[in-house]
Amino acid sequence: MVKRLTIAMDGPAGSGKSTVARSIAKALDYVYLNSGSMYRAMTLFSIQEGINPTDEIRLIALAKRCQIEFSNNGQTTFLNGTDVSKQIRTPAIEEKIVAIARIPALRQEMVCQQRRIASEGGVVAEGRDTTTVVLPEADLKFYVTASVEERAKRRFQELQSKGIDCSEQQIAREIQERDTADQSREHSPLQMAEDAIVVDTTNLTIDEVIAFILTQIEQWSLC
Ligand code: DC
């Protein structure tokens, strides 16, 4: 029987890793695990329950009641049985998520759920700490990145195509702020795992990135 691998991918916001991870999971018929969506759902839950981001004791208790599931190749997110896919992608979530995602005991609850989803292999997990904390024993690890300018350009074009007025410079500043918050967090910061394959997508199309990663997986499977 062909071994169903555990593949982990980390990288900064806007690097394209979600699109890439989802496509790789689809190509291999694996489960796609978007750990960022879990922190987003947890943030939504805290807002629904009216809990302040500084109230760690109540947030940790809430995390234990936060059951997150995915369907539709990871594109639909359920929080305690309700589809919250649209709600977790709003500015209200972005505003509070950094404060929520830095609480160690809350992260521990999320990590337990992530490991449970990944426990049988055949999974592509992505986020900020999947290669270093969640699945350090993953068969293959990738660090997907791109320059700040390129990530800002992509986000600018995406927002423009949706008719949303914005400034590329402002987006670049926000991306830099998110990088700093993700990389300087005390617990589980975004880091490059020593054995991760680095994929710089700055000058590559999504299809080129997917082809490169699939080749790496194929080569690994032949060893
Ligand atoms: O990947 P994303 O942009 O949807 O992530 C949303 C937020 O969650 C982002 O601020 C970083 C945080 N996050 C995290 O702390 N750990 C993860 N494994 C994934 C995301």
PDB file of N, CA and C and ligand atoms in Angstrom, residues 13 17-18 34-37 39-40 89 97-98 101 107 114 126-130 178 182 185, ligand 1:
ATOM      1  N   ALA A  13       2.316  35.608   5.835  1.00  0.00           N
ATOM      2  CA  ALA A  13       1.036  35.982   5.219  1.00  0.00           C
ATOM      3  C   ALA A  13       1.263  36.409   3.774  1.00  0.00           C
ATOM      4  N   LYS A  17       0.910  30.254   0.298  1.00  0.00           N
ATOM      5  CA  LYS A  17       0.957  28.869   0.792  1.00  0.00           C
ATOM      6  C   LYS A  17      -0.412  28.217   0.921  1.00  0.00           C
ATOM      7  N   SER A  18      -1.462  28.995   1.206  1.00  0.00           N
ATOM      8  CA  SER A  18      -2.792  28.382   1.326  1.00  0.00           C
ATOM      9  C   SER A  18      -3.244  27.818  -0.017  1.00  0.00           C
ATOM     10  N   ASN A  34      -5.952  23.856   7.204  1.00  0.00           N
ATOM     11  CA  ASN A  34      -5.564  25.265   7.268  1.00  0.00           C
ATOM     12  C   ASN A  34      -5.611  25.691   8.735  1.00  0.00           C
ATOM     13  N   SER A  35      -4.450  25.715   9.381  1.00  0.00           N
ATOM     14  CA  SER A  35      -4.464  25.996  10.830  1.00  0.00           C
ATOM     15  C   SER A  35      -4.820  27.457  11.117  1.00  0.00           C
ATOM     16  N   GLY A  36      -4.554  28.352  10.151  1.00  0.00           N
ATOM     17  CA  GLY A  36      -4.953  29.750  10.328  1.00  0.00           C
ATOM     18  C   GLY A  36      -6.461  29.884  10.496  1.00  0.00           C
ATOM     19  N   SER A  37      -7.211  29.048   9.761  1.00  0.00           N
ATOM     20  CA  SER A  37      -8.679  29.098   9.877  1.00  0.00           C
ATOM     21  C   SER A  37      -9.120  28.698  11.281  1.00  0.00           C
ATOM     22  N   TYR A  39      -7.444  29.363  14.108  1.00  0.00           N
ATOM     23  CA  TYR A  39      -7.265  30.550  14.977  1.00  0.00           C
ATOM     24  C   TYR A  39      -8.317  31.606  14.652  1.00  0.00           C
ATOM     25  N   ARG A  40      -8.693  31.671  13.394  1.00  0.00           N
ATOM     26  CA  ARG A  40      -9.745  32.624  13.007  1.00  0.00           C
ATOM     27  C   ARG A  40     -11.078  32.224  13.644  1.00  0.00           C
ATOM     28  N   ARG A  89     -13.292  35.600   7.756  1.00  0.00           N
ATOM     29  CA  ARG A  89     -12.410  36.356   6.848  1.00  0.00           C
ATOM     30  C   ARG A  89     -12.787  37.839   6.838  1.00  0.00           C
ATOM     31  N   ILE A  97      -7.097  38.814  16.148  1.00  0.00           N
ATOM     32  CA  ILE A  97      -6.488  37.480  16.078  1.00  0.00           C
ATOM     33  C   ILE A  97      -5.064  37.408  16.651  1.00  0.00           C
ATOM     34  N   VAL A  98      -4.300  38.472  16.501  1.00  0.00           N
ATOM     35  CA  VAL A  98      -2.916  38.424  16.998  1.00  0.00           C
ATOM     36  C   VAL A  98      -2.908  38.221  18.518  1.00  0.00           C
ATOM     37  N   ALA A 101      -4.031  34.524  19.214  1.00  0.00           N
ATOM     38  CA  ALA A 101      -3.100  33.461  18.774  1.00  0.00           C
ATOM     39  C   ALA A 101      -1.801  33.432  19.569  1.00  0.00           C
ATOM     40  N   ARG A 107      -3.219  27.925  22.306  1.00  0.00           N
ATOM     41  CA  ARG A 107      -2.549  27.297  21.156  1.00  0.00           C
ATOM     42  C   ARG A 107      -2.467  25.793  21.360  1.00  0.00           C
ATOM     43  N   GLN A 114      -5.325  19.935  15.743  1.00  0.00           N
ATOM     44  CA  GLN A 114      -4.599  19.812  14.470  1.00  0.00           C
ATOM     45  C   GLN A 114      -3.935  18.441  14.370  1.00  0.00           C
ATOM     46  N   GLU A 126      -0.975  23.499   6.893  1.00  0.00           N
ATOM     47  CA  GLU A 126      -0.235  24.752   6.685  1.00  0.00           C
ATOM     48  C   GLU A 126      -0.564  25.795   7.737  1.00  0.00           C
ATOM     49  N   GLY A 127       0.389  26.691   7.971  1.00  0.00           N
ATOM     50  CA  GLY A 127       0.180  27.756   8.950  1.00  0.00           C
ATOM     51  C   GLY A 127       1.478  28.473   9.257  1.00  0.00           C
ATOM     52  N   ARG A 128       1.736  28.670  10.552  1.00  0.00           N
ATOM     53  CA  ARG A 128       2.960  29.350  10.961  1.00  0.00           C
ATOM     54  C   ARG A 128       3.885  28.423  11.755  1.00  0.00           C
ATOM     55  N   ASP A 129       3.287  27.398  12.411  1.00  0.00           N
ATOM     56  CA  ASP A 129       4.098  26.530  13.275  1.00  0.00           C
ATOM     57  C   ASP A 129       3.869  25.051  12.987  1.00  0.00           C
ATOM     58  N   THR A 130       3.361  24.730  11.796  1.00  0.00           N
ATOM     59  CA  THR A 130       3.063  23.311  11.530  1.00  0.00           C
ATOM     60  C   THR A 130       4.348  22.500  11.347  1.00  0.00           C
ATOM     61  N   ARG A 178       2.446  42.275  10.217  1.00  0.00           N
ATOM     62  CA  ARG A 178       2.031  40.887  10.498  1.00  0.00           C
ATOM     63  C   ARG A 178       3.241  39.972  10.585  1.00  0.00           C
ATOM     64  N   ASP A 182       4.108  37.773  13.805  1.00  0.00           N
ATOM     65  CA  ASP A 182       4.208  36.307  13.694  1.00  0.00           C
ATOM     66  C   ASP A 182       5.602  35.798  14.092  1.00  0.00           C
ATOM     67  N   ARG A 185       6.580  36.574  18.147  1.00  0.00           N
ATOM     68  CA  ARG A 185       5.725  36.042  19.202  1.00  0.00           C
ATOM     69  C   ARG A 185       6.557  35.121  20.097  1.00  0.00           C
TER      70      ARG A 185
HETATM   71  O1   DC B   1      -2.869  32.070   7.665  1.00  0.00           O
HETATM   72  P1   DC B   1      -3.833  33.144   8.145  1.00  0.00           P
HETATM   73  O2   DC B   1      -3.449  34.501   7.656  1.00  0.00           O
HETATM   74  O3   DC B   1      -5.270  32.810   7.905  1.00  0.00           O
HETATM   75  O4   DC B   1      -3.638  33.192   9.740  1.00  0.00           O
HETATM   76  C1   DC B   1      -4.415  34.011  10.537  1.00  0.00           C
HETATM   77  C2   DC B   1      -3.664  34.372  11.810  1.00  0.00           C
HETATM   78  O5   DC B   1      -3.471  33.203  12.616  1.00  0.00           O
HETATM   79  C3   DC B   1      -2.300  35.017  11.616  1.00  0.00           C
HETATM   80  O6   DC B   1      -2.276  36.232  12.346  1.00  0.00           O
HETATM   81  C4   DC B   1      -1.315  34.067  12.210  1.00  0.00           C
HETATM   82  C5   DC B   1      -2.131  33.132  13.058  1.00  0.00           C
HETATM   83  N1   DC B   1      -1.690  31.747  12.928  1.00  0.00           N
HETATM   84  C6   DC B   1      -0.924  31.225  13.942  1.00  0.00           C
HETATM   85  O7   DC B   1      -0.618  31.923  14.902  1.00  0.00           O
HETATM   86  N2   DC B   1      -0.510  29.936  13.872  1.00  0.00           N
HETATM   87  C7   DC B   1      -0.833  29.156  12.824  1.00  0.00           C
HETATM   88  N3   DC B   1      -0.410  27.887  12.785  1.00  0.00           N
HETATM   89  C8   DC B   1      -1.610  29.690  11.770  1.00  0.00           C
HETATM   90  C9   DC B   1      -2.019  31.003  11.846  1.00  0.00           C
END
